[in-house]
PDB file of C-alpha atoms in Angstrom:
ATOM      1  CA  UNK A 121       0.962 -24.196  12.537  1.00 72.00           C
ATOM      2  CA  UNK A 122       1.425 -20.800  14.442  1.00 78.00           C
ATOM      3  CA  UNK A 123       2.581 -17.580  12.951  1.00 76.00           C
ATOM      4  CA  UNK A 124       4.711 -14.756  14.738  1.00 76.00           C
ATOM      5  CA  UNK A 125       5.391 -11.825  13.721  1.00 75.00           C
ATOM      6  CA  UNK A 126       9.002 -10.391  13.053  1.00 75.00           C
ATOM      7  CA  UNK A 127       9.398  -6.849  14.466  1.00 72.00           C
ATOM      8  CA  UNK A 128      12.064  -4.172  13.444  1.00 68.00           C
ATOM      9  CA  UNK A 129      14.130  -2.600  15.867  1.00 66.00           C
ATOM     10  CA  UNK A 130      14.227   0.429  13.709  1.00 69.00           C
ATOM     11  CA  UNK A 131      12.504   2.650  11.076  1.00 70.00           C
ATOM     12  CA  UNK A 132      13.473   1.325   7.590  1.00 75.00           C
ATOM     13  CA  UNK A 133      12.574   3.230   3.945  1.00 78.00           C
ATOM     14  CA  UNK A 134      13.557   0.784   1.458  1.00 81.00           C
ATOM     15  CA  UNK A 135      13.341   0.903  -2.424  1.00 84.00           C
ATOM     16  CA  UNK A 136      13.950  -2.360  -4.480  1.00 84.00           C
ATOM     17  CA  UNK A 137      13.152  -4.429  -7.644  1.00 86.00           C
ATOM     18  CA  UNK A 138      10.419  -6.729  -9.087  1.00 87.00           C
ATOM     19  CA  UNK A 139      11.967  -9.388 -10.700  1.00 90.00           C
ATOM     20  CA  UNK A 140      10.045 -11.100 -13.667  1.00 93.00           C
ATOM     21  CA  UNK A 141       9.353 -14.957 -12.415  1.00 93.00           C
ATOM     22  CA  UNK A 142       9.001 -17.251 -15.957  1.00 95.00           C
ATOM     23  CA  UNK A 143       7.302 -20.064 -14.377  1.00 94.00           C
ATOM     24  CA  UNK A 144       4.034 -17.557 -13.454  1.00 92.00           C
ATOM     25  CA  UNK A 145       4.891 -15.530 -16.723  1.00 95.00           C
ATOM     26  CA  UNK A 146       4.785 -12.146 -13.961  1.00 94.00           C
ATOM     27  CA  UNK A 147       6.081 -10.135 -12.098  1.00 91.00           C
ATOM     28  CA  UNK A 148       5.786 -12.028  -8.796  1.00 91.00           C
ATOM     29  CA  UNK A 149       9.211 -12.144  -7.145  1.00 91.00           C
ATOM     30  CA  UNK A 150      10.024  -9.356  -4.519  1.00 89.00           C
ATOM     31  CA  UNK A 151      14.227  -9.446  -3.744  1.00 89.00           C
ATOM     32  CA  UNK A 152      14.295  -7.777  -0.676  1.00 87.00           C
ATOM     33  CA  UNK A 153      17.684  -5.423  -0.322  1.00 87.00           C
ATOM     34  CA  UNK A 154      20.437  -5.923   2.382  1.00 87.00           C
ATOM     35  CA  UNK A 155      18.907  -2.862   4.064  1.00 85.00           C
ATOM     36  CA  UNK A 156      15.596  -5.329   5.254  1.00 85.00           C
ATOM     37  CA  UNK A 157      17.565  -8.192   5.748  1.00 87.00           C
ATOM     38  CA  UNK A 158      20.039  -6.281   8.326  1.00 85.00           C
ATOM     39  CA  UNK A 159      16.430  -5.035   9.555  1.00 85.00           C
ATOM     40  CA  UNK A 160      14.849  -8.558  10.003  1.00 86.00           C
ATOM     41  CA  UNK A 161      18.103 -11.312  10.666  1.00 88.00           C
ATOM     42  CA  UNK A 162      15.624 -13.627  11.174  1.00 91.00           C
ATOM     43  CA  UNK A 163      14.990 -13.745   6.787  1.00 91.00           C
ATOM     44  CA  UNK A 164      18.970 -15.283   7.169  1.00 92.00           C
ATOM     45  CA  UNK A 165      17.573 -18.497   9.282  1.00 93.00           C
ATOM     46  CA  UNK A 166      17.846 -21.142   6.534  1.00 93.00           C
ATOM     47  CA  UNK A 167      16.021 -24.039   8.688  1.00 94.00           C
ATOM     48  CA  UNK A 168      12.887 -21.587   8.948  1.00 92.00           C
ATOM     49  CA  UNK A 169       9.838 -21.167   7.015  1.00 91.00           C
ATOM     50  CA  UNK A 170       8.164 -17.430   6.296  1.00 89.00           C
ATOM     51  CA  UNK A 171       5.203 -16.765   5.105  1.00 89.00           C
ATOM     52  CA  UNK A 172       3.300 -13.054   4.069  1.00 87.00           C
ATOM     53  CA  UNK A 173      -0.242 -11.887   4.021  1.00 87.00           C
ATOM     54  CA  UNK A 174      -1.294  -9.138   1.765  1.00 88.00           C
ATOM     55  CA  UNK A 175      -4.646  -6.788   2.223  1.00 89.00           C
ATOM     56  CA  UNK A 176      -5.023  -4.579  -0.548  1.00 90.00           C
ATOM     57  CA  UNK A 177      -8.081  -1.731   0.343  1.00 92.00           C
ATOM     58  CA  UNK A 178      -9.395  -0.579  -2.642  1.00 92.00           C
ATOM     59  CA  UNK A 179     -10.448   3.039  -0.702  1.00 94.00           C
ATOM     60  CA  UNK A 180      -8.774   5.272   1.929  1.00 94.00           C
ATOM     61  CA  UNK A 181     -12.203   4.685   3.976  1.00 96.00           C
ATOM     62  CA  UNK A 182     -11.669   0.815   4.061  1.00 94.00           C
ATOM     63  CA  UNK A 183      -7.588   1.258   4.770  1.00 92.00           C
ATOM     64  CA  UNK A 184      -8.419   3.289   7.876  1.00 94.00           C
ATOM     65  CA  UNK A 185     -11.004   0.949   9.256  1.00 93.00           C
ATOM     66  CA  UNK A 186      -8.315  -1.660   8.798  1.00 90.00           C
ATOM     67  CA  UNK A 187      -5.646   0.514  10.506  1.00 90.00           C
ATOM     68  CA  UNK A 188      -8.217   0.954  13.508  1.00 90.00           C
ATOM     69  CA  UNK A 189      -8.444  -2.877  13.767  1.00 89.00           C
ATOM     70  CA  UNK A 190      -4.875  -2.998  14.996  1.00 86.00           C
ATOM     71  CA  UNK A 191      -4.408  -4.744  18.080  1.00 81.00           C
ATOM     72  CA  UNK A 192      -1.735  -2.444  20.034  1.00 76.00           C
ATOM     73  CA  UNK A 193       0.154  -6.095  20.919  1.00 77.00           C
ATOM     74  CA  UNK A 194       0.724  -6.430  17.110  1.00 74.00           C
ATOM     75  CA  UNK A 195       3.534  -5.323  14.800  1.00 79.00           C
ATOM     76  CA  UNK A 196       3.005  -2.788  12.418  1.00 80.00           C
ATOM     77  CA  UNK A 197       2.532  -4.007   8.750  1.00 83.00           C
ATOM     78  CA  UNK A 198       4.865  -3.002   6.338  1.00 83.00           C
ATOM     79  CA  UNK A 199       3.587  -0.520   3.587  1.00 85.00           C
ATOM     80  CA  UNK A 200       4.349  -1.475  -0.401  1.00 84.00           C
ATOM     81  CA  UNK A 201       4.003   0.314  -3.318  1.00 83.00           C
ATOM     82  CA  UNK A 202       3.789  -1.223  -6.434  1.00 84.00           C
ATOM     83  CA  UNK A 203       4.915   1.468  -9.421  1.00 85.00           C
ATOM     84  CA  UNK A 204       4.986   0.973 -13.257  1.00 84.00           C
ATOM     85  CA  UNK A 205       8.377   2.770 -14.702  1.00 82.00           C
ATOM     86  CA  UNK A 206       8.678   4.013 -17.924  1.00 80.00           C
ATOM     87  CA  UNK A 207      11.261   2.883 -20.323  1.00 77.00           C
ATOM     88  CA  UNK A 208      12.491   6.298 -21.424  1.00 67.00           C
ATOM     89  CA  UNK A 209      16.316   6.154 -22.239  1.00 62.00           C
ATOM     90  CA  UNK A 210      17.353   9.403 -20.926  1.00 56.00           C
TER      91      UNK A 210
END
């Protein structure tokens, strides 16, 4: 099986949810926002399979060796935050 990459035509800041999955009893499911899926049409092919990759560096030394290691014929990854809100009612 080969991979491709899908490439953005455009610069995209998007915020969205974690959703709770009950079968992994986690939060494990990413919904991503009309805003990526304008950015990527390819997400709307039904007959098509995606998959991700994820590298976490635990230091800013080993994220910029990893950022040097980017072939210039490559896409760009895609940068995620994961953040912990509180549940202040406000």
């Amino acid at each position: 099986m080969t991979k491709r990459q899908i490439i953005p035509s455009n610069i995209i800041k998007s915020k969205g949810k974690l959703w709770y999955g009950e079968s992994g009893q986690a939060w494990n499911i990413i919904r991503l926002n009309n805003e990526l899926i304008r950015t990527f049409p390819q997400l709307k092919e039904k007959r098509s399979k995606f998959t991700y990759e994820i590298l976490y560096n635990r230091n800013i030394k080993e994220f910029m060796n990893t950022i040097k290691k980017i072939k210039t014929n490559e896409a760009l990854p895609l940068l995620l935050w994961v953040f912990k809100e509180d549940n202040f009612d406000t």
